[in-house]
Short mmCIF file of C-alpha atoms and ligand atoms in Angstrom, two decimals:
data_model
loop_
_atom_site.label_atom_id
_atom_site.label_comp_id
_atom_site.label_asym_id
_atom_site.label_seq_id
_atom_site.Cartn_x
_atom_site.Cartn_y
_atom_site.Cartn_z
CA UNK A 1 0.00 0.00 0.00
CA UNK A 2 2.73 2.40 0.98
CA UNK A 3 4.82 1.58 -2.09
CA UNK A 4 1.85 2.11 -4.32
CA UNK A 5 1.20 5.54 -2.78
CA UNK A 6 4.79 6.66 -3.26
CA UNK A 7 4.71 5.46 -6.84
CA UNK A 8 1.53 7.44 -7.48
CA UNK A 9 3.07 10.56 -5.99
CA UNK A 10 6.22 10.51 -8.11
CA UNK A 11 4.15 9.75 -11.19
CA UNK A 12 1.85 12.66 -10.50
CA UNK A 13 4.69 15.09 -10.02
CA UNK A 14 7.02 14.11 -12.83
CA UNK A 15 4.52 13.66 -15.63
CA UNK A 16 2.05 16.42 -16.33
CA UNK A 17 -0.60 14.17 -17.78
CA UNK A 18 -3.00 15.75 -20.18
CA UNK A 19 -5.51 13.17 -21.31
CA UNK A 20 -6.72 13.19 -24.89
CA UNK A 21 -10.26 14.51 -24.96
CA UNK A 22 -13.11 12.07 -25.17
CA UNK A 23 -16.29 13.34 -26.73
CA UNK A 24 -18.12 13.86 -23.47
CA UNK A 25 -15.24 14.37 -21.03
CA UNK A 26 -15.42 17.99 -19.90
CA UNK A 27 -12.26 20.02 -19.33
CA UNK A 28 -11.33 23.34 -17.76
CA UNK A 29 -8.48 25.77 -18.14
CA UNK A 30 -9.12 27.35 -14.72
CA UNK A 31 -10.54 26.00 -11.47
CA UNK A 32 -11.62 28.36 -8.68
CA UNK A 33 -12.44 26.62 -5.39
CA UNK A 34 -14.13 28.95 -2.89
CA UNK A 35 -14.51 27.67 0.68
CA UNK A 36 -16.49 29.34 3.41
CA UNK A 37 -14.94 27.62 6.41
CA UNK A 38 -17.37 25.99 8.85
CA UNK A 39 -20.88 26.53 7.51
CA UNK A 40 -23.74 24.17 6.69
CA UNK A 41 -27.14 24.70 5.09
CA UNK A 42 -28.66 26.45 8.13
CA UNK A 43 -25.78 28.89 8.55
CA UNK A 44 -25.73 29.55 4.82
CA UNK A 45 -29.44 30.30 4.89
CA UNK A 46 -29.05 32.58 7.93
CA UNK A 47 -26.74 34.93 6.01
CA UNK A 48 -28.77 34.61 2.80
CA UNK A 49 -31.94 35.58 4.70
CA UNK A 50 -30.15 38.52 6.31
CA UNK A 51 -29.05 39.68 2.85
CA UNK A 52 -32.55 39.02 1.44
CA UNK A 53 -30.95 36.69 -1.11
CA UNK A 54 -31.91 33.11 -0.24
CA UNK A 55 -31.87 31.27 -3.55
CA UNK A 56 -30.91 34.39 -5.50
CA UNK A 57 -27.19 34.87 -4.82
CA UNK A 58 -25.12 35.22 -8.01
CA UNK A 59 -23.96 31.58 -7.72
CA UNK A 60 -27.48 30.27 -7.03
CA UNK A 61 -29.12 31.49 -10.26
CA UNK A 62 -28.66 30.91 -14.01
CA UNK A 63 -25.90 33.07 -15.46
CA UNK A 64 -26.52 35.48 -18.38
CA UNK A 65 -25.21 32.90 -20.89
CA UNK A 66 -27.72 30.34 -19.59
CA UNK A 67 -25.25 28.31 -17.55
CA UNK A 68 -27.06 26.79 -14.56
CA UNK A 69 -25.39 26.23 -11.19
CA UNK A 70 -25.72 22.76 -9.66
CA UNK A 71 -26.38 22.40 -5.94
CA UNK A 72 -25.31 19.37 -3.92
CA UNK A 73 -24.85 18.54 -0.27
CA UNK A 74 -21.28 17.58 0.66
CA UNK A 75 -20.07 15.11 3.28
CA UNK A 76 -16.71 15.75 4.93
CA UNK A 77 -16.14 13.13 7.63
CA UNK A 78 -12.58 12.26 8.59
CA UNK A 79 -11.12 9.08 10.09
CA UNK A 80 -10.31 8.37 13.74
CA UNK A 81 -7.40 6.61 15.43
CA UNK A 82 -9.86 5.31 18.04
CA UNK A 83 -13.31 3.82 17.78
CA UNK A 84 -16.47 5.29 19.24
CA UNK A 85 -15.71 3.67 22.60
CA UNK A 86 -12.26 5.21 22.73
CA UNK A 87 -10.34 2.04 21.94
CA UNK A 88 -7.21 2.52 19.87
CA UNK A 89 -7.17 0.82 16.50
CA UNK A 90 -4.06 -0.22 14.69
CA UNK A 91 -2.47 -2.17 17.55
CA UNK A 92 -1.73 -5.16 15.38
CA UNK A 93 -1.07 -5.87 11.72
CA UNK A 94 -4.65 -6.86 10.96
CA UNK A 95 -6.00 -3.64 12.38
CA UNK A 96 -3.45 -1.63 10.50
CA UNK A 97 -4.46 -3.25 7.27
CA UNK A 98 -8.05 -2.34 8.01
CA UNK A 99 -6.96 1.23 8.66
CA UNK A 100 -8.84 3.52 10.96
CA UNK A 101 -12.44 4.20 11.95
CA UNK A 102 -14.35 6.13 9.33
CA UNK A 103 -17.00 8.46 10.73
CA UNK A 104 -19.11 8.28 7.59
CA UNK A 105 -22.41 10.05 6.95
CA UNK A 106 -25.50 7.90 6.68
CA UNK A 107 -28.62 9.79 5.52
CA UNK A 108 -30.89 7.39 7.39
CA UNK A 109 -29.18 6.99 10.75
CA UNK A 110 -28.12 10.64 10.86
CA UNK A 111 -31.70 11.68 11.65
CA UNK A 112 -32.25 9.12 14.44
CA UNK A 113 -30.65 11.25 17.13
CA UNK A 114 -30.17 15.02 17.20
CA UNK A 115 -26.59 14.97 18.53
CA UNK A 116 -25.33 12.30 16.10
CA UNK A 117 -23.25 14.84 14.20
CA UNK A 118 -21.36 16.31 17.18
CA UNK A 119 -20.76 13.28 19.33
CA UNK A 120 -17.52 13.90 21.15
CA UNK A 121 -18.82 17.00 22.86
CA UNK A 122 -20.08 14.41 25.36
CA UNK A 123 -17.22 11.92 25.22
CA UNK A 124 -15.15 11.23 28.33
CA UNK A 125 -11.91 13.19 28.61
CA UNK A 126 -8.96 11.51 26.95
CA UNK A 127 -10.85 9.96 24.07
CA UNK A 128 -10.03 11.51 20.77
CA UNK A 129 -12.93 10.05 18.82
CA UNK A 130 -15.01 12.71 17.11
CA UNK A 131 -17.97 12.33 14.81
CA UNK A 132 -16.75 15.33 12.83
CA UNK A 133 -13.73 16.49 10.83
CA UNK A 134 -11.40 19.39 11.51
CA UNK A 135 -10.28 21.85 8.82
CA UNK A 136 -6.95 20.17 8.03
CA UNK A 137 -8.43 16.73 7.48
CA UNK A 138 -11.25 18.22 5.39
CA UNK A 139 -8.77 20.29 3.36
CA UNK A 140 -6.70 17.14 2.74
CA UNK A 141 -9.76 15.36 1.34
CA UNK A 142 -10.82 18.34 -0.80
CA UNK A 143 -7.33 18.88 -2.28
CA UNK A 144 -6.02 15.28 -2.51
CA UNK A 145 -9.08 13.02 -2.53
CA UNK A 146 -7.72 11.14 0.49
CA UNK A 147 -9.18 10.87 3.98
CA UNK A 148 -7.00 11.31 7.05
CA UNK A 149 -7.30 11.94 10.79
CA UNK A 150 -7.94 15.36 12.29
CA UNK A 151 -4.82 17.54 12.59
CA UNK A 152 -2.91 16.19 9.57
CA UNK A 153 -2.23 18.25 6.47
CA UNK A 154 -1.92 16.18 3.28
CA UNK A 155 -0.50 13.18 5.12
CA UNK A 156 -1.94 9.74 5.91
CA UNK A 157 -3.34 8.96 9.35
CA UNK A 158 0.07 7.94 10.67
CA UNK A 159 1.64 11.16 9.41
CA UNK A 160 4.13 9.27 7.23
CA UNK A 161 2.96 9.38 3.62
CA UNK A 162 2.57 12.61 1.65
CA UNK A 163 -0.49 13.01 -0.59
CA UNK A 164 -0.30 14.99 -3.84
CA UNK A 165 -2.50 18.10 -3.88
CA UNK A 166 -4.50 19.50 -6.77
CA UNK A 167 -2.27 22.61 -6.66
CA UNK A 168 0.83 20.45 -7.14
CA UNK A 169 -0.84 18.70 -10.06
CA UNK A 170 -1.91 22.02 -11.63
CA UNK A 171 1.62 23.38 -11.15
CA UNK A 172 3.14 20.32 -12.82
CA UNK A 173 0.78 20.94 -15.76
CA UNK A 174 2.23 24.44 -16.13
CA UNK A 175 -0.66 26.26 -14.49
CA UNK A 176 -0.42 29.08 -11.95
CA UNK A 177 -1.64 28.30 -8.42
CA UNK A 178 -2.76 30.30 -5.41
CA UNK A 179 -4.10 30.24 -1.85
CA UNK A 180 -6.11 33.16 -0.45
CA UNK A 181 -7.76 33.55 2.97
CA UNK A 182 -9.21 36.05 5.43
CA UNK A 183 -7.38 34.26 8.29
CA UNK A 184 -3.66 33.57 8.72
CA UNK A 185 -2.01 32.49 5.44
CA UNK A 186 -0.59 29.36 7.08
CA UNK A 187 -3.85 28.29 8.76
CA UNK A 188 -5.11 24.82 7.85
CA UNK A 189 -7.28 25.55 4.80
CA UNK A 190 -4.88 27.88 2.89
CA UNK A 191 -1.80 26.06 4.25
CA UNK A 192 -2.98 22.70 2.90
CA UNK A 193 -3.22 23.98 -0.66
CA UNK A 194 0.43 22.99 -1.01
CA UNK A 195 2.13 22.09 2.29
CA UNK A 196 2.46 18.75 4.07
CA UNK A 197 2.56 18.55 7.85
CA UNK A 198 1.91 15.94 10.52
CA UNK A 199 0.41 18.75 12.62
CA UNK A 200 -1.63 21.71 11.42
CA UNK A 201 -0.14 23.72 14.30
CA UNK A 202 3.35 23.89 12.75
CA UNK A 203 2.48 27.24 11.16
CA UNK A 204 6.05 28.43 10.51
CA UNK A 205 6.99 25.21 8.67
CA UNK A 206 3.75 25.33 6.69
CA UNK A 207 4.41 28.92 5.61
CA UNK A 208 8.02 28.14 4.68
CA UNK A 209 6.72 25.25 2.56
CA UNK A 210 4.34 27.66 0.84
CA UNK A 211 6.95 30.28 -0.05
CA UNK A 212 9.36 27.55 -1.16
CA UNK A 213 6.81 25.94 -3.44
CA UNK A 214 5.22 26.41 -6.84
CA UNK A 215 2.52 28.68 -5.44
CA UNK A 216 2.28 32.00 -7.31
CA UNK A 217 -0.22 33.80 -5.07
CA UNK A 218 -0.35 33.65 -1.27
CA UNK A 219 -2.69 36.08 0.48
CA UNK A 220 -4.07 36.26 4.00
CA UNK A 221 -3.54 37.57 7.53
CA UNK A 222 -0.89 36.90 10.19
CA UNK A 223 1.08 40.18 10.03
CA UNK A 224 3.42 40.30 13.05
CA UNK A 225 3.37 44.12 13.36
CA UNK A 226 -0.41 44.43 13.89
CA UNK A 227 -2.99 43.39 16.47
CA UNK A 228 -6.37 41.70 15.95
CA UNK A 229 -8.06 45.01 15.13
CA UNK A 230 -5.44 46.13 12.61
CA UNK A 231 -3.62 48.49 14.98
CA UNK A 232 0.15 48.75 14.62
CA UNK A 233 2.09 47.36 17.60
CA UNK A 234 4.49 49.64 19.43
CA UNK A 235 8.18 49.35 18.54
CA UNK A 236 9.29 47.37 21.59
CA UNK A 237 6.20 45.12 21.77
CA UNK A 238 6.67 41.37 21.45
CA UNK A 239 5.91 40.07 18.00
CA UNK A 240 4.63 36.69 16.79
CA UNK A 241 6.27 35.63 13.51
CA UNK A 242 5.04 32.04 13.39
CA UNK A 243 2.23 32.56 10.85
CA UNK A 244 4.74 34.03 8.38
CA UNK A 245 7.51 31.46 8.70
CA UNK A 246 9.52 32.92 11.58
CA UNK A 247 11.48 36.15 11.83
CA UNK A 248 14.16 35.15 9.31
CA UNK A 249 11.69 34.39 6.53
CA UNK A 250 9.69 37.52 7.33
CA UNK A 251 12.80 39.72 7.16
CA UNK A 252 13.76 38.24 3.80
CA UNK A 253 10.23 38.51 2.42
CA UNK A 254 9.89 42.18 3.36
CA UNK A 255 13.44 43.18 2.28
CA UNK A 256 14.39 44.99 -0.94
CA UNK A 257 15.66 41.77 -2.55
CA UNK A 258 12.58 39.83 -1.51
CA UNK A 259 12.31 36.06 -1.00
CA UNK A 260 12.11 33.40 -3.73
CA UNK A 261 10.99 35.90 -6.41
CA UNK A 262 7.83 36.88 -4.55
CA UNK A 263 6.67 40.49 -4.65
CA UNK A 264 5.43 41.48 -1.18
CA UNK A 265 2.39 43.63 -0.36
CA UNK A 266 0.60 44.52 2.89
CA UNK A 267 -1.30 47.80 2.44
CA UNK A 268 -4.99 47.69 1.59
CA UNK A 269 -4.25 50.01 -1.36
CA UNK A 270 -1.69 47.49 -2.69
CA UNK A 271 -4.36 44.77 -2.81
CA UNK A 272 -6.76 47.22 -4.48
CA UNK A 273 -4.19 48.10 -7.14
CA UNK A 274 -3.81 44.42 -8.08
CA UNK A 275 -7.61 44.07 -8.09
CA UNK A 276 -7.67 46.96 -10.60
CA UNK A 277 -5.08 45.11 -12.70
CA UNK A 278 -2.24 47.57 -12.10
CA UNK A 279 1.46 46.52 -12.19
CA UNK A 280 0.78 42.82 -11.80
CA UNK A 281 3.73 40.75 -10.48
CA UNK A 282 4.11 37.12 -11.58
CA UNK A 283 4.30 35.95 -7.97
CA UNK A 284 3.02 37.73 -4.89
CA UNK A 285 2.75 37.27 -1.14
CA UNK A 286 0.16 39.59 0.40
CA UNK A 287 -0.03 39.69 4.18
CA UNK A 288 -2.78 42.05 5.31
CA UNK A 289 -2.22 44.17 8.40
CA UNK A 290 -3.75 41.94 11.09
CA UNK A 291 -2.19 39.18 13.19
CA UNK A 292 -5.43 37.22 13.27
CA UNK A 293 -8.27 37.69 10.79
CA UNK A 294 -9.43 40.50 8.52
CA UNK A 295 -12.41 41.54 10.64
CA UNK A 296 -13.93 38.89 12.90
CA UNK A 297 -11.65 39.46 15.93
CA UNK A 298 -11.72 43.28 15.92
CA UNK A 299 -12.59 45.14 19.12
CA UNK A 300 -12.98 48.69 20.44
CA UNK A 301 -13.78 50.30 17.10
CA UNK A 302 -16.50 52.89 16.48
CA UNK A 303 -20.16 51.94 16.39
CA UNK A 304 -21.74 51.33 12.99
CA UNK A 305 -25.38 50.29 13.09
CA UNK A 306 -25.26 49.29 9.43
CA UNK A 307 -23.24 46.20 10.39
CA UNK A 308 -24.94 43.14 11.99
CA UNK A 309 -22.53 43.39 14.96
CA UNK A 310 -23.04 47.14 15.35
CA UNK A 311 -19.28 47.76 15.14
CA UNK A 312 -17.40 49.52 12.32
CA UNK A 313 -14.99 47.43 10.25
CA UNK A 314 -11.20 47.80 10.53
CA UNK A 315 -10.23 50.08 7.64
CA UNK A 316 -6.69 48.97 6.86
CA UNK A 317 -7.43 45.45 5.58
CA UNK A 318 -8.83 44.39 2.18
CA UNK A 319 -12.15 42.62 1.72
CA UNK A 320 -12.12 39.04 0.43
CA UNK A 321 -13.70 40.38 -2.78
CA UNK A 322 -10.67 42.64 -3.34
CA UNK A 323 -8.26 39.75 -2.67
CA UNK A 324 -10.29 37.57 -5.03
CA UNK A 325 -10.02 40.01 -7.93
CA UNK A 326 -6.36 40.68 -7.12
CA UNK A 327 -5.43 37.00 -7.08
CA UNK A 328 -7.34 36.19 -10.28
CA UNK A 329 -5.63 39.06 -12.14
CA UNK A 330 -2.19 37.82 -11.11
CA UNK A 331 -2.88 34.15 -11.84
CA UNK A 332 -4.51 34.85 -15.19
CA UNK A 333 -1.14 35.99 -16.60
CA UNK A 334 -0.37 32.29 -17.02
CA UNK A 335 -1.77 31.29 -20.42
CA UNK A 336 -2.06 27.62 -19.50
CA UNK A 337 -4.59 28.45 -16.77
CA UNK A 338 -4.70 28.33 -12.99
CA UNK A 339 -6.01 26.70 -9.83
CA UNK A 340 -6.83 28.86 -6.82
CA UNK A 341 -8.43 28.25 -3.44
CA UNK A 342 -10.13 31.30 -1.91
CA UNK A 343 -11.33 31.01 1.68
CA UNK A 344 -13.65 32.97 3.93
CA UNK A 345 -11.83 31.61 6.97
CA UNK A 346 -13.48 33.28 9.94
CA UNK A 347 -17.07 32.11 9.51
CA UNK A 348 -15.88 29.01 11.37
CA UNK A 349 -14.31 31.11 14.16
CA UNK A 350 -17.60 32.93 14.72
CA UNK A 351 -19.42 29.60 14.69
CA UNK A 352 -17.15 28.37 17.50
CA UNK A 353 -17.93 31.60 19.38
CA UNK A 354 -21.69 31.18 18.71
CA UNK A 355 -21.65 34.81 17.53
CA UNK A 356 -24.40 34.99 14.90
CA UNK A 357 -24.06 38.73 14.03
CA UNK A 358 -20.35 38.38 13.20
CA UNK A 359 -20.92 34.97 11.62
CA UNK A 360 -23.30 36.69 9.21
CA UNK A 361 -20.81 39.54 8.61
CA UNK A 362 -18.15 37.01 7.63
CA UNK A 363 -20.49 35.07 5.34
CA UNK A 364 -21.62 38.29 3.62
CA UNK A 365 -17.93 39.11 3.00
CA UNK A 366 -17.61 35.63 1.46
CA UNK A 367 -20.75 36.05 -0.66
CA UNK A 368 -19.44 39.36 -2.02
CA UNK A 369 -16.18 37.59 -2.90
CA UNK A 370 -18.11 34.96 -4.90
CA UNK A 371 -19.92 37.83 -6.67
CA UNK A 372 -16.48 39.29 -7.51
CA UNK A 373 -15.22 35.94 -8.82
CA UNK A 374 -18.28 35.51 -11.04
CA UNK A 375 -17.96 39.06 -12.36
CA UNK A 376 -14.28 38.37 -13.08
CA UNK A 377 -15.07 35.10 -14.89
CA UNK A 378 -17.79 36.66 -17.04
CA UNK A 379 -15.50 39.60 -17.98
CA UNK A 380 -12.17 37.81 -18.39
CA UNK A 381 -13.07 34.16 -19.06
CA UNK A 382 -16.27 32.13 -19.51
CA UNK A 383 -18.09 29.08 -18.14
CA UNK A 384 -16.76 26.79 -20.89
CA UNK A 385 -13.16 27.15 -19.74
CA UNK A 386 -13.63 27.82 -16.02
CA UNK A 387 -15.09 25.71 -13.22
CA UNK A 388 -16.21 27.51 -10.04
CA UNK A 389 -16.96 25.48 -6.91
CA UNK A 390 -18.51 27.26 -3.90
CA UNK A 391 -18.69 25.17 -0.72
CA UNK A 392 -17.56 24.67 2.88
CA UNK A 393 -15.30 22.18 4.65
CA UNK A 394 -17.64 21.25 7.55
CA UNK A 395 -20.35 22.80 9.70
CA UNK A 396 -19.52 24.69 12.93
CA UNK A 397 -21.81 25.50 15.85
CA UNK A 398 -24.65 23.08 15.13
CA UNK A 399 -26.94 25.84 13.89
CA UNK A 400 -30.66 25.07 13.76
CA UNK A 401 -33.91 27.01 13.59
CA UNK A 402 -35.38 28.51 16.74
CA UNK A 403 -37.41 25.92 18.65
CA UNK A 404 -35.44 22.91 17.42
CA UNK A 405 -34.81 22.05 21.06
CA UNK A 406 -36.10 23.35 24.39
CA UNK A 407 -33.27 24.45 26.65
CA UNK A 408 -33.82 23.08 30.17
CA UNK A 409 -31.16 25.12 31.91
CA UNK A 410 -30.18 28.10 29.81
CA UNK A 411 -31.26 30.63 27.23
CA UNK A 412 -32.19 29.55 23.70
CA UNK A 413 -29.95 32.26 22.25
CA UNK A 414 -27.15 33.96 24.20
CA UNK A 415 -25.42 37.33 24.01
CA UNK A 416 -22.13 36.62 22.17
CA UNK A 417 -20.15 38.53 24.84
CA UNK A 418 -21.44 36.36 27.70
CA UNK A 419 -19.32 33.18 27.69
CA UNK A 420 -21.25 31.42 30.47
CA UNK A 421 -24.59 32.11 28.83
CA UNK A 422 -23.24 30.77 25.53
CA UNK A 423 -22.16 27.56 27.24
CA UNK A 424 -25.57 27.22 28.93
CA UNK A 425 -27.40 27.84 25.66
CA UNK A 426 -25.78 24.88 23.89
CA UNK A 427 -27.53 21.53 23.62
CA UNK A 428 -27.01 19.16 26.55
CA UNK A 429 -28.73 15.80 26.07
CA UNK A 430 -29.04 15.28 29.83
CA UNK A 431 -31.02 18.47 30.38
CA UNK A 432 -32.50 19.68 27.10
CA UNK A 433 -35.39 18.32 25.04
CA UNK A 434 -35.10 17.91 21.29
CA UNK A 435 -38.34 18.87 19.52
CA UNK A 436 -37.90 18.68 15.75
CA UNK A 437 -35.40 19.50 13.03
CA UNK A 438 -36.24 23.06 12.01
CA UNK A 439 -34.46 25.12 9.36
CA UNK A 440 -33.43 28.64 10.41
CA UNK A 441 -36.39 31.03 10.06
CA UNK A 442 -36.48 34.03 7.72
CA UNK A 443 -37.22 37.26 9.63
CA UNK A 444 -36.64 39.52 6.63
CA UNK A 445 -33.62 41.29 5.11
CA UNK A 446 -31.55 43.16 7.67
CA UNK A 447 -33.00 41.15 10.59
CA UNK A 448 -31.47 38.27 12.52
CA UNK A 449 -33.04 34.97 11.40
CA UNK A 450 -34.57 32.55 13.93
CA UNK A 451 -31.68 30.35 15.11
CA UNK A 452 -30.21 28.23 17.91
CA UNK A 453 -26.58 27.13 18.28
CA UNK A 454 -26.33 23.60 19.67
CA UNK A 455 -22.53 23.18 19.82
CA UNK A 456 -19.31 25.14 20.18
CA UNK A 457 -17.52 22.80 17.84
CA UNK A 458 -17.64 21.30 14.37
CA UNK A 459 -20.42 18.96 13.31
CA UNK A 460 -20.81 16.25 10.68
CA UNK A 461 -23.85 18.00 9.14
CA UNK A 462 -24.09 18.18 5.32
CA UNK A 463 -22.74 21.43 3.86
CA UNK A 464 -23.87 22.88 0.51
CA UNK A 465 -21.79 22.85 -2.69
CA UNK A 466 -22.60 24.91 -5.77
CA UNK A 467 -20.72 24.07 -8.97
CA UNK A 468 -20.88 26.26 -12.07
CA UNK A 469 -19.18 25.82 -15.41
CA UNK A 470 -17.17 23.19 -17.22
CA UNK A 471 -17.23 19.81 -15.50
CA UNK A 472 -19.86 20.67 -12.89
CA UNK A 473 -21.99 17.81 -14.23
CA UNK A 474 -19.31 15.29 -13.19
CA UNK A 475 -20.51 15.54 -9.58
CA UNK A 476 -23.66 13.68 -10.67
CA UNK A 477 -21.62 10.50 -11.14
CA UNK A 478 -20.93 10.27 -7.39
CA UNK A 479 -24.18 11.49 -5.90
CA UNK A 480 -26.42 9.92 -3.32
CA UNK A 481 -29.64 11.41 -1.89
CA UNK A 482 -30.70 12.57 1.58
CA UNK A 483 -34.47 12.95 1.31
CA UNK A 484 -34.88 14.31 4.84
CA UNK A 485 -32.29 17.05 4.26
CA UNK A 486 -33.99 18.03 1.01
CA UNK A 487 -37.25 18.56 2.91
CA UNK A 488 -35.49 20.97 5.28
CA UNK A 489 -33.50 23.10 2.87
CA UNK A 490 -34.48 22.13 -0.65
CA UNK A 491 -37.49 21.07 -2.67
CA UNK A 492 -38.04 24.78 -3.40
CA UNK A 493 -38.30 25.55 0.34
CA UNK A 494 -35.28 27.85 0.26
CA UNK A 495 -32.95 26.29 -2.28
CA UNK A 496 -33.79 24.39 -5.42
CA UNK A 497 -32.23 21.13 -4.22
CA UNK A 498 -33.34 17.50 -4.42
CA UNK A 499 -31.12 16.23 -1.59
CA UNK A 500 -28.30 14.97 -3.85
CA UNK A 501 -25.01 14.90 -2.03
CA UNK A 502 -21.39 13.99 -2.78
CA UNK A 503 -18.34 13.37 -0.61
CA UNK A 504 -15.54 15.94 -0.27
CA UNK A 505 -13.15 13.50 -1.98
CA UNK A 506 -15.24 13.97 -5.15
CA UNK A 507 -14.23 17.65 -5.18
CA UNK A 508 -10.62 16.59 -5.79
CA UNK A 509 -11.74 13.98 -8.28
CA UNK A 510 -13.75 16.44 -10.39
CA UNK A 511 -11.06 19.16 -10.27
CA UNK A 512 -8.38 16.65 -11.24
CA UNK A 513 -10.44 15.34 -14.16
CA UNK A 514 -11.24 18.72 -15.67
CA UNK A 515 -7.67 19.99 -15.26
CA UNK A 516 -6.18 16.79 -16.70
CA UNK A 517 -8.22 16.88 -19.89
CA UNK A 518 -7.04 19.14 -22.70
CA UNK A 519 -9.62 21.91 -22.62
CA UNK A 520 -8.92 23.23 -26.13
CA UNK A 521 -9.24 19.77 -27.69
CA UNK A 522 -12.28 19.01 -25.59
CA UNK A 523 -14.02 22.14 -26.79
CA UNK A 524 -13.01 21.53 -30.39
CA UNK A 525 -14.54 18.06 -30.15
CA UNK A 526 -17.92 19.33 -29.02
ZN1 ZN B 601 -12.78 24.42 8.75
#
């Protein structure tokens, strides 16, 4: 097994396979994968309702040329080194051959018990079994088509074997590649676009992998000179360089000579200039002026009632829409095409915090970035040569409609600043009573939807996936159906969805197929 994997890796990296086009095998020059981190159907709907755009976002409706988006659910389970009872697997050869425990997603048993999708919130201390994935394991599946345990980045469950990522494949084919995020550039989802690490927490190594790789565009947060609200640190203040590869890498990157041929930018106006197409470098690292995230962690700024949270946005960081346009302009200089992953990374963080106003702010920022990507595609490319995938990596917070469960000991919805109230508001099977699965309720544009958080962690709930453009139909080959989920969020209720769902490994599979087929020949053959 191990020998086979190594063989596959070297094959993938040394030969840039371009398959001859078959009559009905779709191909794409460019693939844009947009990930809103940590959001399922209910969270997605919450922001769509707030925007007054449920079912009518740019990626949810037919495009001007008639191209229709396809909507699927997506499963994202990882594998566990222990079973549900906390017993280690892999103690002997037979177990190792069998591998590890797969969490799986079963559309029939999922609905038997409310807390099925967030099981280890109640597990005894010391057991590492979870019924849900983390971001690094999910990213590994999305980018390599391989499942692994939580915490690993593009490595097998033992942390020994490297998996080949879609960015490495695209690079070997001569394409440009990029990773863009609203959180630290070396965080799990952007970091996994190229890097390999036994632990997602080795940020400095992950960043050094990124700037030593074939990536052409790297954009995100993690700037050591700024705090969480975008304020510059005082000269003598202690600085944290880990998200940008350590002090040595940072010094090289920001010096006159630069580092590994990367141009370096940090000012909001620099990102905006690239978004306007001005003075495009071939390779760029953009680290926005925040140590943490673009906006979600800001504090002590002026009031602004126009925002769901009531607080003004930090003004010195770019929006994800700006970074999206900037990255696409840079990558598009490569005539062979490109692969890019663009992440709204802090939706997940606000899901952990059970902070619905800021959760919605982050998802609106993501939605505007998808609008920007679509505008860019329709101006600079088209749906016959570009595939756009809009999805998430897992759900966070266990968001349901108001009244889904009766809280025996705490509030149904808590003030995001009151940590104890948040804890008490979450679902506790020993005290609370589950009523019925309810979708979040629409209270009109500009108003908070009806919602309840049930968890402070990730869940194994289905997340949505919209695919538009060349190759989007390939997802049909791997689909199954969750009829119960379709009744909640589809069947024309909010989204036009029949309950079809695919696994996150199919995202890699489809991207790999469309990038590995000659798109010019494929189009000529049609
Ligand atoms: Zn995530």
